[in-house]
PDB file of C-alpha atoms in Angstrom:
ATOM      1  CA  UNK A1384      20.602  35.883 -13.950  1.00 64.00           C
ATOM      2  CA  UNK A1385      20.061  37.999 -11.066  1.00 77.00           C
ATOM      3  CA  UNK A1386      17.780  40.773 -11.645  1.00 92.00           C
ATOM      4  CA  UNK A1387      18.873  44.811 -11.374  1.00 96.00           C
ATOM      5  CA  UNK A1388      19.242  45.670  -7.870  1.00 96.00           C
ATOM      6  CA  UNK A1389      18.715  49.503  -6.457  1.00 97.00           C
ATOM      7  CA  UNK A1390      20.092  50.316  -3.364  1.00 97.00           C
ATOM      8  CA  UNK A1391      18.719  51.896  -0.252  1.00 97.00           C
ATOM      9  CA  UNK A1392      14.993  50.275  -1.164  1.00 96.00           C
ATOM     10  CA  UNK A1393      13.948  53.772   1.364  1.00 96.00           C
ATOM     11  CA  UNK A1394      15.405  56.735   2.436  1.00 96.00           C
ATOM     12  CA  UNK A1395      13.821  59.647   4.613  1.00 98.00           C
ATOM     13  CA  UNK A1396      16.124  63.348   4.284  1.00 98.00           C
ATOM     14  CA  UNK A1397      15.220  66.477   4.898  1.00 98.00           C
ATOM     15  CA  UNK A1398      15.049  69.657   2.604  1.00 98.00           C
ATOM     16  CA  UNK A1399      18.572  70.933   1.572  1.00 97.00           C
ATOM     17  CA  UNK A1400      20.182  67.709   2.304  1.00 98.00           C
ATOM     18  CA  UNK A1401      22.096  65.959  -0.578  1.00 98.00           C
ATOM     19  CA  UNK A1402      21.186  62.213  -1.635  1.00 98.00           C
ATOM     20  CA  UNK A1403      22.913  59.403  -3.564  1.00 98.00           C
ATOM     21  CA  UNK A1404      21.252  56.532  -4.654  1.00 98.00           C
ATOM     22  CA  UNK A1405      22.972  52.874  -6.199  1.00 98.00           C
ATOM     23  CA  UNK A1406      21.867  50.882  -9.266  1.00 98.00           C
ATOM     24  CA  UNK A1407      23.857  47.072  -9.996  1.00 97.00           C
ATOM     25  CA  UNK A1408      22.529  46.502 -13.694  1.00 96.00           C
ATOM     26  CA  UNK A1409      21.817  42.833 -14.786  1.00 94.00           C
ATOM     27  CA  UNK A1410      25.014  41.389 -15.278  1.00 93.00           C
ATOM     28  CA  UNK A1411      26.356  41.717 -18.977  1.00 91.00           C
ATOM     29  CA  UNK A1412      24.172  45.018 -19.382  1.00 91.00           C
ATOM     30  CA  UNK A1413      25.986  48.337 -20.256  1.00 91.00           C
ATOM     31  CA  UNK A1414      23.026  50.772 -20.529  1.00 91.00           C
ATOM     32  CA  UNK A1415      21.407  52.238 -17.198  1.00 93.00           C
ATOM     33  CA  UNK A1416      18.593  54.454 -17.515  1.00 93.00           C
ATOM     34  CA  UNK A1417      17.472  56.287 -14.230  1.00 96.00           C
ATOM     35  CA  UNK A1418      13.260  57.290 -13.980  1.00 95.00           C
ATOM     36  CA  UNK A1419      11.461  58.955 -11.538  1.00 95.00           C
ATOM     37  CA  UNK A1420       7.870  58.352 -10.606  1.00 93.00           C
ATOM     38  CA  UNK A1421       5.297  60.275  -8.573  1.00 90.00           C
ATOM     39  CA  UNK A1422       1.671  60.292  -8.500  1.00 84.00           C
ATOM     40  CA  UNK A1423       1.290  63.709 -10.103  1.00 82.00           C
ATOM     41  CA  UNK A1424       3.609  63.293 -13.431  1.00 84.00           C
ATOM     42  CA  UNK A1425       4.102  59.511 -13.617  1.00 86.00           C
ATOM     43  CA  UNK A1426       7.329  57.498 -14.926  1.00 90.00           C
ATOM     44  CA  UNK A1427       9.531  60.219 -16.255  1.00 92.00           C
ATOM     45  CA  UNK A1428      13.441  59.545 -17.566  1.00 90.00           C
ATOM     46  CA  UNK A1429      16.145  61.143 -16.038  1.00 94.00           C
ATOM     47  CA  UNK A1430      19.256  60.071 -17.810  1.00 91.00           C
ATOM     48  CA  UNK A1431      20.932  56.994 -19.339  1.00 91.00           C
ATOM     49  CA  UNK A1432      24.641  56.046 -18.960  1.00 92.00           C
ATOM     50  CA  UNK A1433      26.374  53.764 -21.085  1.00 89.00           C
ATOM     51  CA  UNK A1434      29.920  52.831 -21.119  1.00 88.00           C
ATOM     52  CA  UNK A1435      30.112  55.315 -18.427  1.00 92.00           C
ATOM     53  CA  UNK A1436      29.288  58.129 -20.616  1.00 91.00           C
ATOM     54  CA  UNK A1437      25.512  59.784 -20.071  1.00 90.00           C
ATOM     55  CA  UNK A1438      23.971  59.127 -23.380  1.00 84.00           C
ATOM     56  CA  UNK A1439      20.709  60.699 -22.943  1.00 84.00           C
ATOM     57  CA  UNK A1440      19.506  63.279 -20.360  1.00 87.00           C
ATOM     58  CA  UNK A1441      15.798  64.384 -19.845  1.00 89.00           C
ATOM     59  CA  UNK A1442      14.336  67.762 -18.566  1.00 89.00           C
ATOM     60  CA  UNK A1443      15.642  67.980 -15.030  1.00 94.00           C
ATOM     61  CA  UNK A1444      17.729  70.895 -13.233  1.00 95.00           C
ATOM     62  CA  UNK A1445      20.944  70.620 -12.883  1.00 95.00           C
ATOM     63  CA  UNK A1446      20.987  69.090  -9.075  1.00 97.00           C
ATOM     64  CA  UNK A1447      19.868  65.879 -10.228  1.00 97.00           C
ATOM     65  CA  UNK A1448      23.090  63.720 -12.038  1.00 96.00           C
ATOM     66  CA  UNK A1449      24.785  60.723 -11.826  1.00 97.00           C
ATOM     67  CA  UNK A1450      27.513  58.380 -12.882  1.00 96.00           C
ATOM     68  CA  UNK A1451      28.558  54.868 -14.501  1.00 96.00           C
ATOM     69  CA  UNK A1452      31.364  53.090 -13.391  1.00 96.00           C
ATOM     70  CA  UNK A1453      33.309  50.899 -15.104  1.00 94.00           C
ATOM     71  CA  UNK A1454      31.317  47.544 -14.233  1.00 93.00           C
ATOM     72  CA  UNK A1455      28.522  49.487 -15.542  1.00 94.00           C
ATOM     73  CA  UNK A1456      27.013  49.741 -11.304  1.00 97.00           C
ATOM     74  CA  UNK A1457      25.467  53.657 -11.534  1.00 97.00           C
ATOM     75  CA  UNK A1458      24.958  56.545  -8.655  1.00 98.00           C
ATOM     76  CA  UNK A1459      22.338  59.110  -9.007  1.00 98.00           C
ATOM     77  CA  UNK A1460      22.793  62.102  -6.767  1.00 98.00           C
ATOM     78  CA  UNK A1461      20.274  64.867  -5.916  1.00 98.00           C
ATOM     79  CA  UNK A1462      21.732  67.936  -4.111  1.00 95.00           C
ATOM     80  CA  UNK A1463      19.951  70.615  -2.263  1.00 97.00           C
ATOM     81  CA  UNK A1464      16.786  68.491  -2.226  1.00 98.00           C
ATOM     82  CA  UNK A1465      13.326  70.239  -1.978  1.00 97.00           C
ATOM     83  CA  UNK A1466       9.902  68.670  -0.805  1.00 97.00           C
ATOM     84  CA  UNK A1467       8.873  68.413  -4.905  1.00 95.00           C
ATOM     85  CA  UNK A1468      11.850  65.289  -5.001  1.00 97.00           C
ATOM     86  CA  UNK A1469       9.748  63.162  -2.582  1.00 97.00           C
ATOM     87  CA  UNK A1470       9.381  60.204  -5.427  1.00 96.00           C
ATOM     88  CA  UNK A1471      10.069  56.818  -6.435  1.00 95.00           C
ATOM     89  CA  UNK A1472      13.500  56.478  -8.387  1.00 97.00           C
ATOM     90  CA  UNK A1473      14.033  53.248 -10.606  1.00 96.00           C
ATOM     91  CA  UNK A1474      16.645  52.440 -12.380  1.00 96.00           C
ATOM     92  CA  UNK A1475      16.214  50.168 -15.041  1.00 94.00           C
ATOM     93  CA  UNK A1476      19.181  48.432 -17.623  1.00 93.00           C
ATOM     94  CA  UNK A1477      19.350  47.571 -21.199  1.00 89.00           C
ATOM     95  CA  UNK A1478      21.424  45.211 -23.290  1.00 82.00           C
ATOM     96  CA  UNK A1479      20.362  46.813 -25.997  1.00 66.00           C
ATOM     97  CA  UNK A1480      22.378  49.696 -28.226  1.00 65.00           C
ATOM     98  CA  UNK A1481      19.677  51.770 -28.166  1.00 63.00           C
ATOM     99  CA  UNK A1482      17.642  53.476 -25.317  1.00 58.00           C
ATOM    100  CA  UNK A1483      14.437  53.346 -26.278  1.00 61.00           C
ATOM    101  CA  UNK A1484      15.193  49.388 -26.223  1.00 70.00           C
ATOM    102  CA  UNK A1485      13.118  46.527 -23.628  1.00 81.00           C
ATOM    103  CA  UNK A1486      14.285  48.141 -20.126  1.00 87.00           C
ATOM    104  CA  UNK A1487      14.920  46.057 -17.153  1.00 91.00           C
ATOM    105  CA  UNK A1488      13.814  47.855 -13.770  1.00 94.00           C
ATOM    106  CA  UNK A1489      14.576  47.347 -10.283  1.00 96.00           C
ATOM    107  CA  UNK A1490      12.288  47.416  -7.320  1.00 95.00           C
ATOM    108  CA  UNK A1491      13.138  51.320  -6.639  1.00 96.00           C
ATOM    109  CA  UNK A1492      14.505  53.953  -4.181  1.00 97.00           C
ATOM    110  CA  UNK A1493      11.271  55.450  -2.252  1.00 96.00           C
ATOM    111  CA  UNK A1494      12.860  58.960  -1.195  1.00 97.00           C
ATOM    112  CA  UNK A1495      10.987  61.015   1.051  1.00 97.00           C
ATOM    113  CA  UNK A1496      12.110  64.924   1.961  1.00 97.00           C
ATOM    114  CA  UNK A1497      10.475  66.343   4.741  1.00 97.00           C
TER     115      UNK A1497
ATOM    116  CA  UNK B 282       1.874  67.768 -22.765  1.00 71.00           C
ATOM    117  CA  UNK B 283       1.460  64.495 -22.390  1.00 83.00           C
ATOM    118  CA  UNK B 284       2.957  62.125 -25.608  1.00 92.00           C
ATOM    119  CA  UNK B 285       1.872  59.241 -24.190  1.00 95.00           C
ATOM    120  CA  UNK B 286      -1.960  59.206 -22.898  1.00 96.00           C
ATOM    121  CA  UNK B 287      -3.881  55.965 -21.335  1.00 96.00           C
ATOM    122  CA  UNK B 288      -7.108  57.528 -21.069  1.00 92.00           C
ATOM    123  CA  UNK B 289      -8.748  54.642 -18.370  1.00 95.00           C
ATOM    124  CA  UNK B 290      -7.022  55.265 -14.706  1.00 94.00           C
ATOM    125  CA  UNK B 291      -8.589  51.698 -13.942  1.00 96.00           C
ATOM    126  CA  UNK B 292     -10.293  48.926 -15.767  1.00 97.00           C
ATOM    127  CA  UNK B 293     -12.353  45.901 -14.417  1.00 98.00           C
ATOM    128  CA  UNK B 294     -12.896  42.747 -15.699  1.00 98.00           C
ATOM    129  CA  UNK B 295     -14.279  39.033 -15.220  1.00 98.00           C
ATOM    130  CA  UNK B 296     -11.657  36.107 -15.161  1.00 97.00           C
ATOM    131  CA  UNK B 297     -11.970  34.062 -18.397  1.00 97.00           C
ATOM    132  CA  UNK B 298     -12.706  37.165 -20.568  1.00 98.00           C
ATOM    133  CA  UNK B 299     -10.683  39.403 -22.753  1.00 98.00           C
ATOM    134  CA  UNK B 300      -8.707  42.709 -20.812  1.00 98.00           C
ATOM    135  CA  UNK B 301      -8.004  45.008 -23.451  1.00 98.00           C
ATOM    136  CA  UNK B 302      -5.554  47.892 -22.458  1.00 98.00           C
ATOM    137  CA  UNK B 303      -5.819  51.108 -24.745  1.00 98.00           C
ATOM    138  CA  UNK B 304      -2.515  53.958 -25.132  1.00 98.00           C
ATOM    139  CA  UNK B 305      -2.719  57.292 -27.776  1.00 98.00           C
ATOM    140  CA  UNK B 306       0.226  59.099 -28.594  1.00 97.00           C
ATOM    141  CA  UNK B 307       1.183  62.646 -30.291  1.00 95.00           C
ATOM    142  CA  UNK B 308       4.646  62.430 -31.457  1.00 91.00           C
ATOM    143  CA  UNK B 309       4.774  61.114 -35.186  1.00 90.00           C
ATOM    144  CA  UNK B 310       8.404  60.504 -34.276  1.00 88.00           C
ATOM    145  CA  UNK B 311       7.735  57.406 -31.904  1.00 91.00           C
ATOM    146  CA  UNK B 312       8.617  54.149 -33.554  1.00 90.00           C
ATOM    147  CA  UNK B 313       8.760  51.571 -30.649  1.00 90.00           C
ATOM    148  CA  UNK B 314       6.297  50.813 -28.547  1.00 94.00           C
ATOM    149  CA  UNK B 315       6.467  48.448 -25.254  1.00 94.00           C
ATOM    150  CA  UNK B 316       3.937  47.382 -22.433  1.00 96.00           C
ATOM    151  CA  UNK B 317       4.857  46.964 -18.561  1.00 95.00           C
ATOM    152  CA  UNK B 318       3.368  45.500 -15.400  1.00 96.00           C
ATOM    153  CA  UNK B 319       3.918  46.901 -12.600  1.00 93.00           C
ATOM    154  CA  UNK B 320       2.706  45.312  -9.157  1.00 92.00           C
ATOM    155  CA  UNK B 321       2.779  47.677  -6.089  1.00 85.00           C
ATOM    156  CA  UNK B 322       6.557  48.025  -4.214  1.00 80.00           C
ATOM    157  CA  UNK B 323       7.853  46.771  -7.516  1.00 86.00           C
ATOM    158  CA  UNK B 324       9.680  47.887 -10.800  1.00 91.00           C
ATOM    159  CA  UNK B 325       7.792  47.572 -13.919  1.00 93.00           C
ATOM    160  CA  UNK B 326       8.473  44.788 -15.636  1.00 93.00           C
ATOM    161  CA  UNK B 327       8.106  44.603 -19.391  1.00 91.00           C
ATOM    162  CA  UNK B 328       5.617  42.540 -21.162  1.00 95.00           C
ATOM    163  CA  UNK B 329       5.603  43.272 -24.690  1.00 95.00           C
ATOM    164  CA  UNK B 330       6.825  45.386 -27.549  1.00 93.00           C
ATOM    165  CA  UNK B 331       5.983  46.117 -31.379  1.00 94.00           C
ATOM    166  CA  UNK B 332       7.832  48.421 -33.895  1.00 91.00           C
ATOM    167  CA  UNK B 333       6.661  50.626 -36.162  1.00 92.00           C
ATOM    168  CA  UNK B 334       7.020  48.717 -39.331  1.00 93.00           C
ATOM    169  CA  UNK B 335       4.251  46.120 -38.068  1.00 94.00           C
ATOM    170  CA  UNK B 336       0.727  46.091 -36.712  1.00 96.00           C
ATOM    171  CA  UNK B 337       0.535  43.285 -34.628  1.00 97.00           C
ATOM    172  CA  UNK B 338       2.795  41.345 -32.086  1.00 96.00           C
ATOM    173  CA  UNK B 339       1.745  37.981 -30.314  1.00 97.00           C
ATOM    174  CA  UNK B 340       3.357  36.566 -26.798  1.00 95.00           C
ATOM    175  CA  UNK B 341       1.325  33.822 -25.383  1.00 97.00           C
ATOM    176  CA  UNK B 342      -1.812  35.277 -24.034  1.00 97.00           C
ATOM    177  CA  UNK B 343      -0.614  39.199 -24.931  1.00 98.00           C
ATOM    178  CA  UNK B 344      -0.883  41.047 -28.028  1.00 98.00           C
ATOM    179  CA  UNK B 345      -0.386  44.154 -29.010  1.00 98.00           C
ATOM    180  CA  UNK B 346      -1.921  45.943 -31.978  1.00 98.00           C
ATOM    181  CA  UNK B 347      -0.624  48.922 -33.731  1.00 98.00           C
ATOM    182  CA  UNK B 348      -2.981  51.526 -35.773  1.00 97.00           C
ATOM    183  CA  UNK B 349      -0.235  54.062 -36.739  1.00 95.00           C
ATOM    184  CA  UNK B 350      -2.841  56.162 -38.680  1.00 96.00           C
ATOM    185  CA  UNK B 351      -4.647  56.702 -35.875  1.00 97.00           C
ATOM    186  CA  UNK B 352      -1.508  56.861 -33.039  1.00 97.00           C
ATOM    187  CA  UNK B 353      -3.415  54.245 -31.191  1.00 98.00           C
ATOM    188  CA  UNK B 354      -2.095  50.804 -29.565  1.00 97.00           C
ATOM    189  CA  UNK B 355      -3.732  48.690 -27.721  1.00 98.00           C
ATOM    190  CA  UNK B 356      -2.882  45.712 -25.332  1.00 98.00           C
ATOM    191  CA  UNK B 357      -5.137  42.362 -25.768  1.00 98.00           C
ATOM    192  CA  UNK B 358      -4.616  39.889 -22.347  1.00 98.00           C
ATOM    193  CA  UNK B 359      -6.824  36.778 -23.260  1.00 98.00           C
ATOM    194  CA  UNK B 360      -7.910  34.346 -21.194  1.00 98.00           C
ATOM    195  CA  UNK B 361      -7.490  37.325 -18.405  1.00 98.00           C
ATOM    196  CA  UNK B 362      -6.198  35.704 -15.208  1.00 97.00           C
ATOM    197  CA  UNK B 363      -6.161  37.022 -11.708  1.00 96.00           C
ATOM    198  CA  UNK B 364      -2.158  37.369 -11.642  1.00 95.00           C
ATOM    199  CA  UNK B 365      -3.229  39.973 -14.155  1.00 97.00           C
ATOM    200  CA  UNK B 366      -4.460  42.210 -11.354  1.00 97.00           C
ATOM    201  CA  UNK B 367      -1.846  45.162 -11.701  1.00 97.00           C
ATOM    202  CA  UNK B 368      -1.205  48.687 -13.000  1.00 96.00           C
ATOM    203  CA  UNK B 369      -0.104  48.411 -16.955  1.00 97.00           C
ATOM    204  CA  UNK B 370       2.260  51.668 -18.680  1.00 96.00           C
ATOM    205  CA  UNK B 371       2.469  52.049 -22.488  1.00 96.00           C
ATOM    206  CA  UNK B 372       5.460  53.622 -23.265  1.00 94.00           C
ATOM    207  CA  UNK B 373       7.105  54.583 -26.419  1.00 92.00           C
ATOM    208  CA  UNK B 374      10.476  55.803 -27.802  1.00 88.00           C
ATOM    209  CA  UNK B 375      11.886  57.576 -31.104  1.00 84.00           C
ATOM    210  CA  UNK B 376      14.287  54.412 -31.392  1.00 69.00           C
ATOM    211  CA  UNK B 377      15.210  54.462 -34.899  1.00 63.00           C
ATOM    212  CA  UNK B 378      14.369  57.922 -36.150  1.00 58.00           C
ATOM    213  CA  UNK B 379      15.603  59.782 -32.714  1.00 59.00           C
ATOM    214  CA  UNK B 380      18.408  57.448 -31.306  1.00 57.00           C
ATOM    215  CA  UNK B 381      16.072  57.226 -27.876  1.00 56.00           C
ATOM    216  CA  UNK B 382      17.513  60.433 -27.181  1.00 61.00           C
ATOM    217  CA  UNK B 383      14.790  60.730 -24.547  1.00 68.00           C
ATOM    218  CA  UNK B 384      14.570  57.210 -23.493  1.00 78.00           C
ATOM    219  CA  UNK B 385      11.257  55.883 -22.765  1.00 85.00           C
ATOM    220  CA  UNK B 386       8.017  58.050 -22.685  1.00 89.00           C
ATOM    221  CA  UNK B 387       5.255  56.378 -20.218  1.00 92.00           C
ATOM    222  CA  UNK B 388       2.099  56.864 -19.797  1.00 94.00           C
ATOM    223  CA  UNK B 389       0.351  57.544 -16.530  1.00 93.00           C
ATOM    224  CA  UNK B 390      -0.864  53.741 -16.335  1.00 95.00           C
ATOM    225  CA  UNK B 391      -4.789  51.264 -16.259  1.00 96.00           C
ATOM    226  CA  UNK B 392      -5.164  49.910 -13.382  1.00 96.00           C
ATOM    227  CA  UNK B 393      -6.213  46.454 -13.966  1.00 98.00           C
ATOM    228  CA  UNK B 394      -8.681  44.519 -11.774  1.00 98.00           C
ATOM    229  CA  UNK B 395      -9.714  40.903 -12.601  1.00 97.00           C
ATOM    230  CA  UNK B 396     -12.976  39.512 -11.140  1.00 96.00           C
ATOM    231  CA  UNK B 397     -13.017  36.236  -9.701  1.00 91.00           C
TER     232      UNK B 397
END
């Protein structure tokens, strides 16, 4: 099976500019969970999707959300980005029911804002 | 506040021996537990998990030991290898009692460096 795939592997913008970023889940999985990772705070969730509904959402403002579709592929979009959203951003997908369930990452977005 | 704390940034050790990983937590309400590698430019990639209602979980050379009195967990890697070299995250999640509302909680991550 082919793994989960995240799409563009790196991405330079600049402050106030909006973002999306792609996520193909392992093939069969429904759940998508999107993380982001910086030196300073480590791995934190963002929000999980499943069946194209967001399941679970963790403590981040309003500019950061995203989207399932129905093949279970997800988009996470950051508007109006600011210099603080310079991370890595993995998405990782589950087969299981529940979220706190094995995860299955892909390599990751690297975003920089400058 | 950090849920999830591995208290050793890095870790070295000799090739042949025993790597043992070490992960606290705060919240009474975590009930799964799971280990990942991660090598640089990659995603993690999971390793091992344990619930709640046990104290121990064998893979090959992994285990993973659970002290819930003591919100401890550990991660055993024996014979250590040097494909072992990488950075390891604990992470834990409120799976039965909570749903996973809040998905997975990680911890910052060990470095782990095998000696030839």
């Amino acid at each position: 099976k082919a793994g989960v795939t995240q799409t563009p592997r790196y991405l330079i913008k600049t402050r106030g500019q909006q973002v999306t970023l792609s996520c193909s889940p392992i093939s069969g999985h429904r759940s998508v969970s999107w993380y982001q990772q910086t030196p300073g705070q480590g791995l934190q969730f963002l929000f999980e999707y499943f069946s194209e509904t967001q399941r679970n959402k963790g403590n981040f403002p309003g500019r950061f959300s995203g989207r399932q579709f129905s093949n279970s592929r997800s988009e996470m979009n950051v508007s109006t980005l600011e210099l603080g959203d310079s991370a890595l951003y993995l998405c990782a997908s589950s087969s299981g029911r529940w979220t706190g369930h094995e995860q299955y990452f892909g390599p990751g977005t690297r975003l920089t804002v400058t | 506040d950090q849920q999830v704390k591995q208290n050793s940034p890095s870790l070295s050790v000799q090739e042949g021996r025993i790597s043992i990983l070490n992960c606290d937590y705060t919240n009474s309400m975590f009930d799964y537990f799971l280990w990942y590698k991660k090598y640089p430019a990659e995603g993690p990639t999971f390793l091992i998990s344990i619930s709640s209602i046990k104290d121990k979980n064998e893979d090959g050379r992994f285990t993973v030991f659970l002290n819930k009195s003591a919100k401890h967990l550990s991660l055993h890697i024996v014979p250590s290898q040097p494909g072992d070299s990488a950075v390891y995250f604990c992470a834990a999640s409120s799976m039965y009692s909570g749903g996973g509302a809040d998905g997975l909680t990680f911890g910052k991550g060990t470095h782990l460096i095998i000696q030839p």
